[in-house]
mmCIF file of C-alpha atoms in Angstrom:
data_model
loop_
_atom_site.group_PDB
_atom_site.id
_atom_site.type_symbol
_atom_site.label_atom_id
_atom_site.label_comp_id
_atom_site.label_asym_id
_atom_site.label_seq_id
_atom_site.Cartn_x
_atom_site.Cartn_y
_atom_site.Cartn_z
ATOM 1 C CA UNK A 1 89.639 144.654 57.811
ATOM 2 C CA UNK A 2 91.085 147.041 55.622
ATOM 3 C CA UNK A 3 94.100 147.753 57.678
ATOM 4 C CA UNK A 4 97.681 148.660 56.280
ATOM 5 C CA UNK A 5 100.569 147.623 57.957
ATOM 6 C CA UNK A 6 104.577 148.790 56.997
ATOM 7 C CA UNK A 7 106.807 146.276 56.141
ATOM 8 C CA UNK A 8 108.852 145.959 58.749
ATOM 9 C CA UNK A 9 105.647 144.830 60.751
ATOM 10 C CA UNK A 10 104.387 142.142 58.552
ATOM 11 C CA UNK A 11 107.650 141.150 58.286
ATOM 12 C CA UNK A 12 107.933 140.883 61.987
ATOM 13 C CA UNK A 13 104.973 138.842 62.186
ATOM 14 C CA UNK A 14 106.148 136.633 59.048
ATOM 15 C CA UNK A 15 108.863 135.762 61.234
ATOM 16 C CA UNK A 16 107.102 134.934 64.317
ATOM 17 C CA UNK A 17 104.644 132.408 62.398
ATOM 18 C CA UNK A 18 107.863 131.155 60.505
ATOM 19 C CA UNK A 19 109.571 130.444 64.215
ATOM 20 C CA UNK A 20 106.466 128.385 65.482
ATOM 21 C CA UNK A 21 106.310 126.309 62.424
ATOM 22 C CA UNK A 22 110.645 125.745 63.126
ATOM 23 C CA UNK A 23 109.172 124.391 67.019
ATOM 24 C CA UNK A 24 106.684 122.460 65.313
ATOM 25 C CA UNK A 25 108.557 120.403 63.033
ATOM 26 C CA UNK A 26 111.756 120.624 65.453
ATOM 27 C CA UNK A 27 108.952 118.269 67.569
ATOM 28 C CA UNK A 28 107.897 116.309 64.902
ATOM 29 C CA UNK A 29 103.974 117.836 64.945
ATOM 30 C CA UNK A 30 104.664 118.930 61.122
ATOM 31 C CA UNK A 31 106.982 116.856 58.914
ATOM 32 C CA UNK A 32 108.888 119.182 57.125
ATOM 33 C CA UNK A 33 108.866 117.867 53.775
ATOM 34 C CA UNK A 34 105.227 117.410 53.635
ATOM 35 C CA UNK A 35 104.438 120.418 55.281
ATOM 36 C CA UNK A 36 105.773 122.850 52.943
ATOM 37 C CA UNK A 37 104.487 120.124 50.211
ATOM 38 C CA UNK A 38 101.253 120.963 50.998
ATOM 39 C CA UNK A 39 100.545 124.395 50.637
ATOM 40 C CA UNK A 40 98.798 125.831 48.380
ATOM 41 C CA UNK A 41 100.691 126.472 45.040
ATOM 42 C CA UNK A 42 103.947 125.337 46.703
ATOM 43 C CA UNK A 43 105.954 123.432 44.338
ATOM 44 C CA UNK A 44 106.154 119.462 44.891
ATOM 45 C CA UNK A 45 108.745 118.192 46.887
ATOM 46 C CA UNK A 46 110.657 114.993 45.479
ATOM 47 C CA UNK A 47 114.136 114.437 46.825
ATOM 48 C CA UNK A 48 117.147 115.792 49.372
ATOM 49 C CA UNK A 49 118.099 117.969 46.917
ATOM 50 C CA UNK A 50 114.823 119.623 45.967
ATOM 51 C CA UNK A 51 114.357 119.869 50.024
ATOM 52 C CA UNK A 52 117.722 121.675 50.409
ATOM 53 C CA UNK A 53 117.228 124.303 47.994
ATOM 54 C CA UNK A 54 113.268 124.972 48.685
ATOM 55 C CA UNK A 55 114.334 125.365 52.537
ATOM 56 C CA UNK A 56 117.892 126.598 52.141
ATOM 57 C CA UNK A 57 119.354 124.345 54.256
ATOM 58 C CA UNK A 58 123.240 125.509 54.333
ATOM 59 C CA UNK A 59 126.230 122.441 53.542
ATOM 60 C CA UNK A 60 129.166 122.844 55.459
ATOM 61 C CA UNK A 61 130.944 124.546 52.541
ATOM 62 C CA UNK A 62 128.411 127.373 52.717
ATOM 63 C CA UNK A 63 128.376 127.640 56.275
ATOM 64 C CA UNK A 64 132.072 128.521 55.997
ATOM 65 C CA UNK A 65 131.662 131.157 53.156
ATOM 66 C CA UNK A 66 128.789 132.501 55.867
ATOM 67 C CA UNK A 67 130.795 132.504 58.681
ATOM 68 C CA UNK A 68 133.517 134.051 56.408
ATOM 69 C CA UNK A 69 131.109 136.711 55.615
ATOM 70 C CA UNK A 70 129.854 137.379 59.273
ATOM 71 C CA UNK A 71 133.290 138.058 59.871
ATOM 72 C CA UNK A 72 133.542 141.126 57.438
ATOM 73 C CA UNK A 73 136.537 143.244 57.673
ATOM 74 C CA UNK A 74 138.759 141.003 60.099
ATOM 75 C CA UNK A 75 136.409 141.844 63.181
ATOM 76 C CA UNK A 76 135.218 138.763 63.693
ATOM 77 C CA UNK A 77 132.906 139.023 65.616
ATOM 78 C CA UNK A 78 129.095 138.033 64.578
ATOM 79 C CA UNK A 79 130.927 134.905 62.638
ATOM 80 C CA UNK A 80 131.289 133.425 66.212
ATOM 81 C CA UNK A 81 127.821 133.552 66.470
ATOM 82 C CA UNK A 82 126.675 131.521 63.451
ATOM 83 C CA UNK A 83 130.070 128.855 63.960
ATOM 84 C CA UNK A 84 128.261 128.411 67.579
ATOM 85 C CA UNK A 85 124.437 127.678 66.335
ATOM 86 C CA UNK A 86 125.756 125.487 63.105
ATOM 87 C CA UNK A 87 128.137 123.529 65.243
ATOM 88 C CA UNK A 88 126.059 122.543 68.422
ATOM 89 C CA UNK A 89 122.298 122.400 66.644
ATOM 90 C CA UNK A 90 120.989 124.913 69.872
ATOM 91 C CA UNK A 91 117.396 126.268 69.572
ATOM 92 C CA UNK A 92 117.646 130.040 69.316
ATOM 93 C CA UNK A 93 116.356 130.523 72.523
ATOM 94 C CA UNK A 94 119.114 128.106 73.793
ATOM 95 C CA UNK A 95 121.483 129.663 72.096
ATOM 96 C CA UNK A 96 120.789 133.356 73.202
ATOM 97 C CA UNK A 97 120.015 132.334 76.727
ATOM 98 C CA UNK A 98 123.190 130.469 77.854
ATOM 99 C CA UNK A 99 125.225 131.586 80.562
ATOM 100 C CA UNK A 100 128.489 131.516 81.515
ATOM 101 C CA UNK A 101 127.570 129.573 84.243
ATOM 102 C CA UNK A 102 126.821 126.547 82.028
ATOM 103 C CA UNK A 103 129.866 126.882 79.706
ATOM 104 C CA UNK A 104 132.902 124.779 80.210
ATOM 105 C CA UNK A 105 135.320 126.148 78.181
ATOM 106 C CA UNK A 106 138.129 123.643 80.367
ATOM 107 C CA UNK A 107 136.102 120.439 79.079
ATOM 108 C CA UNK A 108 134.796 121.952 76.289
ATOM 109 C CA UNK A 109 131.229 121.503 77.130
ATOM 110 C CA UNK A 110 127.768 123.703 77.269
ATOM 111 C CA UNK A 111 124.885 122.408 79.533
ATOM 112 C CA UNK A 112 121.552 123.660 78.037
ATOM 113 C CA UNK A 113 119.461 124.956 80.915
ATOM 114 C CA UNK A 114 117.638 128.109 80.254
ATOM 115 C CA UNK A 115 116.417 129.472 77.061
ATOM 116 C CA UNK A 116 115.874 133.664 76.194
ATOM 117 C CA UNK A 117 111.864 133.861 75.593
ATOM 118 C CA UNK A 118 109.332 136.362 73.924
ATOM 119 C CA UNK A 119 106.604 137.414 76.844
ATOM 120 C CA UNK A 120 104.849 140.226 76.742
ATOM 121 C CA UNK A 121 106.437 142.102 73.855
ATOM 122 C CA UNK A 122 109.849 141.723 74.857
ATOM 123 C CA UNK A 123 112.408 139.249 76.174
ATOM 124 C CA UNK A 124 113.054 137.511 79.170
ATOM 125 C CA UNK A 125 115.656 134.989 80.627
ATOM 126 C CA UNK A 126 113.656 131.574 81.648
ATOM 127 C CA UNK A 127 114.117 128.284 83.113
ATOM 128 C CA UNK A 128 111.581 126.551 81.786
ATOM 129 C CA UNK A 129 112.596 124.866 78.588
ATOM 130 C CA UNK A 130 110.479 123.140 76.090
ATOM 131 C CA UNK A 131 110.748 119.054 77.341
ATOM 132 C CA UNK A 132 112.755 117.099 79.733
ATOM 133 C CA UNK A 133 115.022 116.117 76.913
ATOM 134 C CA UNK A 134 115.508 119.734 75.887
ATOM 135 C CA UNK A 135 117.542 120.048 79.656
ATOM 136 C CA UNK A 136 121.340 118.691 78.209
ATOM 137 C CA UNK A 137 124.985 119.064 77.948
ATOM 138 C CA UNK A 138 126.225 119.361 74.078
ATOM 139 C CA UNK A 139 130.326 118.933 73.171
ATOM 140 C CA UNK A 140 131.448 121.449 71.453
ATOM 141 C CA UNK A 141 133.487 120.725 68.342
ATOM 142 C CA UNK A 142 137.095 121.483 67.902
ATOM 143 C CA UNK A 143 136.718 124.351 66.081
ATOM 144 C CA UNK A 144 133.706 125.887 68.125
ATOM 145 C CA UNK A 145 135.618 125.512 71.093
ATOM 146 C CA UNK A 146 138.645 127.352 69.727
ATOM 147 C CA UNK A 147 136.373 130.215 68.093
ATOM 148 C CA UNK A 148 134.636 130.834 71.563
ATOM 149 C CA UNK A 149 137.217 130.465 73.410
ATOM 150 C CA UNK A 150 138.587 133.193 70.779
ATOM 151 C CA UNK A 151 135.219 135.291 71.211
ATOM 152 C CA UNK A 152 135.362 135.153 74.940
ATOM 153 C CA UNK A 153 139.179 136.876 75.189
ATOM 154 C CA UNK A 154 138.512 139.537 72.405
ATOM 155 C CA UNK A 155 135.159 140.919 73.215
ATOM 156 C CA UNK A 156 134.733 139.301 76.754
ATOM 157 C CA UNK A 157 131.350 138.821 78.607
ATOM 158 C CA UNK A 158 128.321 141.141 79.611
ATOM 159 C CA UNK A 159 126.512 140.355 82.135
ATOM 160 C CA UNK A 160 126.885 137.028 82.530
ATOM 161 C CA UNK A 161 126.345 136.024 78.464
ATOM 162 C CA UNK A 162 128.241 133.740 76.549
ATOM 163 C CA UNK A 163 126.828 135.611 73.351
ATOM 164 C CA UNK A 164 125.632 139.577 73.212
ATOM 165 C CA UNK A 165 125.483 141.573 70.400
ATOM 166 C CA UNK A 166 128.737 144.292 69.593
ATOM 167 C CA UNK A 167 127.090 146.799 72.211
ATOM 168 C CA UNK A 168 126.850 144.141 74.943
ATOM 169 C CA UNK A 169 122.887 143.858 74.668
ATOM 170 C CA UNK A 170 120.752 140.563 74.745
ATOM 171 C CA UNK A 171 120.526 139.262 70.938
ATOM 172 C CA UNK A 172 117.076 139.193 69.798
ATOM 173 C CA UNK A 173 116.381 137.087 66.609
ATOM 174 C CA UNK A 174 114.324 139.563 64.582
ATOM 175 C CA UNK A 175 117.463 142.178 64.466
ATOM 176 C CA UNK A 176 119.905 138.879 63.760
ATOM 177 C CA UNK A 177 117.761 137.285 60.993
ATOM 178 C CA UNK A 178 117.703 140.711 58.853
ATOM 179 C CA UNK A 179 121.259 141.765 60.036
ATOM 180 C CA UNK A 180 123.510 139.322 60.294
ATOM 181 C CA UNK A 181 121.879 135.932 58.796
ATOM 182 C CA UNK A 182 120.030 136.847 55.333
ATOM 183 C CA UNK A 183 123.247 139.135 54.354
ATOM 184 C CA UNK A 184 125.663 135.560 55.361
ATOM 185 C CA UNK A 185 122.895 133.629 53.320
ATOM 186 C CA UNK A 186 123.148 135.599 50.199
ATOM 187 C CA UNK A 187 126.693 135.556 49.991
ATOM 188 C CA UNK A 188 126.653 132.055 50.194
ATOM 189 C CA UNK A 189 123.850 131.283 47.639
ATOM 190 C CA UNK A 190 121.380 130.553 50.269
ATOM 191 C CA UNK A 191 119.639 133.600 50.473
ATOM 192 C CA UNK A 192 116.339 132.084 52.249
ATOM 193 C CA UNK A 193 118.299 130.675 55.392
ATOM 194 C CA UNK A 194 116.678 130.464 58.784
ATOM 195 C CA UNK A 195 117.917 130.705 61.901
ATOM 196 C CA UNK A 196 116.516 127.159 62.289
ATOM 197 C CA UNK A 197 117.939 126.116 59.668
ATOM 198 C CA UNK A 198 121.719 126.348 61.265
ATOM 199 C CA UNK A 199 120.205 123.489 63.278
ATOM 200 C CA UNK A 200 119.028 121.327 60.313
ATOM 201 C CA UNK A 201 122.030 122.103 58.897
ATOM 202 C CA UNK A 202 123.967 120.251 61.920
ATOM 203 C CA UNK A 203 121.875 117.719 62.415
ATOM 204 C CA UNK A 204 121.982 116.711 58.480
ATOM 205 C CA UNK A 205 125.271 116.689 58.836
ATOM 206 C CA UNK A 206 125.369 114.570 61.634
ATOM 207 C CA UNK A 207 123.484 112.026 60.431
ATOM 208 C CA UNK A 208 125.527 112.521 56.474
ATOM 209 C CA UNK A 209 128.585 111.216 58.677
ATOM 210 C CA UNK A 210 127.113 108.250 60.325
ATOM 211 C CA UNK A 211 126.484 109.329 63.860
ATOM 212 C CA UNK A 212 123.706 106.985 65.281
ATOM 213 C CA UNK A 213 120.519 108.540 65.396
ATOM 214 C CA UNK A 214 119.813 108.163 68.930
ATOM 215 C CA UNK A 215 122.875 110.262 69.684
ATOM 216 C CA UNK A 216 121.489 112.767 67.225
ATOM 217 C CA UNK A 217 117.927 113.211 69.103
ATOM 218 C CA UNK A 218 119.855 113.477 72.520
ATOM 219 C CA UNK A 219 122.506 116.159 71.493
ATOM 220 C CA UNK A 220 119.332 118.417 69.707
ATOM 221 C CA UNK A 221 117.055 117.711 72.748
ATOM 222 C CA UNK A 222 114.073 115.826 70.757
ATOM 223 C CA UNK A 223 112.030 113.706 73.436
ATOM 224 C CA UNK A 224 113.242 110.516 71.770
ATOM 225 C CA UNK A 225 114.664 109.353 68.224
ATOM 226 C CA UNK A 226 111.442 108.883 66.615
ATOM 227 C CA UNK A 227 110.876 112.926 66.370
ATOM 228 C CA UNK A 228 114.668 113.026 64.891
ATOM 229 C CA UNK A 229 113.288 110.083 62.503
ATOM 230 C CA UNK A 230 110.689 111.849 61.833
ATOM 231 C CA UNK A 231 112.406 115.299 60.312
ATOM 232 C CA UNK A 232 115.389 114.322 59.160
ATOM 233 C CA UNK A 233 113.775 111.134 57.109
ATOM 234 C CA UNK A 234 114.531 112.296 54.059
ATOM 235 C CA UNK A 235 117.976 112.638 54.978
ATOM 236 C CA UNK A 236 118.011 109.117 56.240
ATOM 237 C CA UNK A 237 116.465 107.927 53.712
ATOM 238 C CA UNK A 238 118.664 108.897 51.110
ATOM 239 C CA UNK A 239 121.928 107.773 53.125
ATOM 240 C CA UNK A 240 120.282 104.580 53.862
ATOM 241 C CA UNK A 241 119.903 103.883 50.125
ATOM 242 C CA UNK A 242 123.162 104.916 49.486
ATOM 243 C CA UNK A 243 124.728 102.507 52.137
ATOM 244 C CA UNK A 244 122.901 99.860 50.652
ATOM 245 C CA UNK A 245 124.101 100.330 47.043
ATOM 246 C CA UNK A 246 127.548 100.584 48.567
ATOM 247 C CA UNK A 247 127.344 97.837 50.305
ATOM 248 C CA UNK A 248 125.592 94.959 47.990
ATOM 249 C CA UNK A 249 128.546 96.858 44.968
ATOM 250 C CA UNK A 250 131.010 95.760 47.908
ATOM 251 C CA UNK A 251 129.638 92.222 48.615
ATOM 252 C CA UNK A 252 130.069 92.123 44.452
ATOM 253 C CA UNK A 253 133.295 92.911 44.618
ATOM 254 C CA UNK A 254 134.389 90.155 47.333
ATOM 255 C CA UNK A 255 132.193 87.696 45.836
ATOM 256 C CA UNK A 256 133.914 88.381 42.467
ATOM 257 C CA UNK A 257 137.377 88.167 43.960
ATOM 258 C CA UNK A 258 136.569 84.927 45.479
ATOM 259 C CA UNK A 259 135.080 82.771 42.542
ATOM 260 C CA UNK A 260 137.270 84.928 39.651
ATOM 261 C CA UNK A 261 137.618 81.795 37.801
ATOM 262 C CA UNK A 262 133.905 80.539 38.185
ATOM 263 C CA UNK A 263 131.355 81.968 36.267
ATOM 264 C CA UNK A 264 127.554 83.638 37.545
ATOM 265 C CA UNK A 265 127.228 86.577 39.405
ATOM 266 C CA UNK A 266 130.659 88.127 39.518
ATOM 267 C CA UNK A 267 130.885 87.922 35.739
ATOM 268 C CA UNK A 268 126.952 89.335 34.804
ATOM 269 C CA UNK A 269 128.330 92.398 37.340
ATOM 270 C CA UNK A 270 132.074 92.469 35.771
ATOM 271 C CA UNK A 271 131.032 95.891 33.238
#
C-alpha cells in the first residue's frame, strides 16, 4: 500500500515468518527439502550436500569454531549458550524458558516443561508446550554438562533461569539471531545459520552416528518417528545408502576370503 518500513522492521518480520516455517517443518507439515525446492527461483535441491549449504546447517567442526567465537575474548559466556541448543536439539522457546527447577545438574539431566512465548508483543513464560511429546527429559552430553555446570558457577542464575543474557534479562531470539548467532555463523563459513538450525544440526548428527531413529523423535519431542522420518530423510537416506555399500563391499570381502582359491564373485570384485 505504498508503505515504507526500516530495516530493522522487515527484518523483524523476516524472522518471525522464518520461525513459523522452522515449527512447520520441525512437525513435518513442510518437508524441508522440498519446501525451499519449491519456491519461486530457488535453486533445485539434489543431495545432503546441496541441502547443507542452501540451509547452513552447521557440522560439528563448525559448531566448535562458533562456539569458539561466541566465546570472544576468554569471557565465555554466550558460547554456553549455542554448546546448550547444538547439544540437546531444544526448540528456542525450550531453550529460553527452562528453569532451574527442571535442571539436574547431579544426573545430568533437563526435563522440558515450559517454553518462553511471543503474546502480545512481548514475552511470556508458559506451560503449554506444542504436543504431548514435546513434555520430556533430554541427557545432556558430557561436554554440555561440564560447560553449564561451568556457566552456572561463573555467571550464576537470575531469577530462576538456567540461561539469561550478560545483564541477567530473559533472552529473546530477535537480539540473539543478529548478535550472537549470524556473527558465530560467519566466522565459521555458515553465515545463513538459524537458530533452528542448531537443532538440525543435532539431530543430523544423531542420526550420522547411528542412534535409532525412534530415540531421535523422542529426545527432539516430534509426536512420533514418522515426523523425524520425515525431515531428516535426506539425511537417512544418504546414510542408509552408505551402510548398504559398506555392507554388500564387506559381505565381498568375507565371501572372497572364504572361496580365495575358487573362482566367481570374489575374483570379478578382486580390482
Amino acid at each position: 500500500q505504498g508503505h515504507t518500513y526500516a530495516p530493522a522492521t522487515v527484518n523483524k518480520a523476516v524472522a518471525i515468518v522464518r520461525e513459523v516455517v522452522d515449527y512447520a517443518i520441525d512437525d513435518g507439515l513442510l518437508p524441508a527439502p522440498a519446501a525451499i525446492g519449491k519456491v519461486k527461483g530457488a535453486p533445485k535441491v539434489t543431495g545432503s550436500a546441496d541441502r547443507q549449504e542452501l540451509l547452513d546447517i552447521p557440522t560439528v567442526a563448525q559448531m566448535a569454531e562458533m562456539i569458539d567465537h561466541a566465546d570472544g575474548n576468554g569471557v565465555r559466556f554466550w558460547g554456553a549458550h549455542l554448546a546448550f541448543l547444538a547439544g540437546t536439539g531444544l526448540r528456542w522457546g525450550e531453550f529460553a524458558g527452562m528453569m532451574m527447577d527442571c535442571v539436574d545438574l547431579e544426573a545430568g539431566v533437563v526435563r522440558v516443561r515450559r517454553q518462553l512465548a511471543r503474546r502480545g508483543g512481548g514475552l511470556e513464560l508458559v506451560d503449554n508446550l506444542k504436543t504431548r511429546e514435546a513434555r520430556r527429559e533430554v541427557t545432556l552430553p558430557g561436554p554440555v554438562l561440564e560447560r553449564t555446570r561451568e556457566h552456572i558457577a561463573r555467571f550464576g542464575v537470575h531469577e530462576g533461569r538456567l540461561f539469561s543474557t550478560l545483564a541477567g534479562a530473559r533472552l529473546d531470539g530477535s537480539n540473539f539471531r543478529p548478535r550472537v548467532l549470524k556473527p558465530a555463523g560467519a566466522a565459521a563459513r555458515v553465515p545463513r545459520v538459524r537458530i533452528h538450525d542448531l537443532r538440525h544440526h543435532h539431530a543430523s548428527v544423531l542420526l550420522e552416528t547411528g542412534t535409532p531413529i525412534h530415540h531421535v523423535a523422542r529426545r527432539l519431542g516430534h509426536r512420533d518417528a514418522t515426523v523425524t522420518l520425515s525431515v531428516y530423510a535426506h539425511v537417512i537416506d544418504d546414510l542408509a545408502d552408505d551402510s548398504a555399500a559398506t555392507a554388500y563391499a564387506h559381505a565381498i570381502g568375507a565371501h572372497a576370503d572364504s572361496t580365495a582359491d575358487s573362482p566367481g564373485l570374489a575374483e570379478v570384485v578382486a580390482f
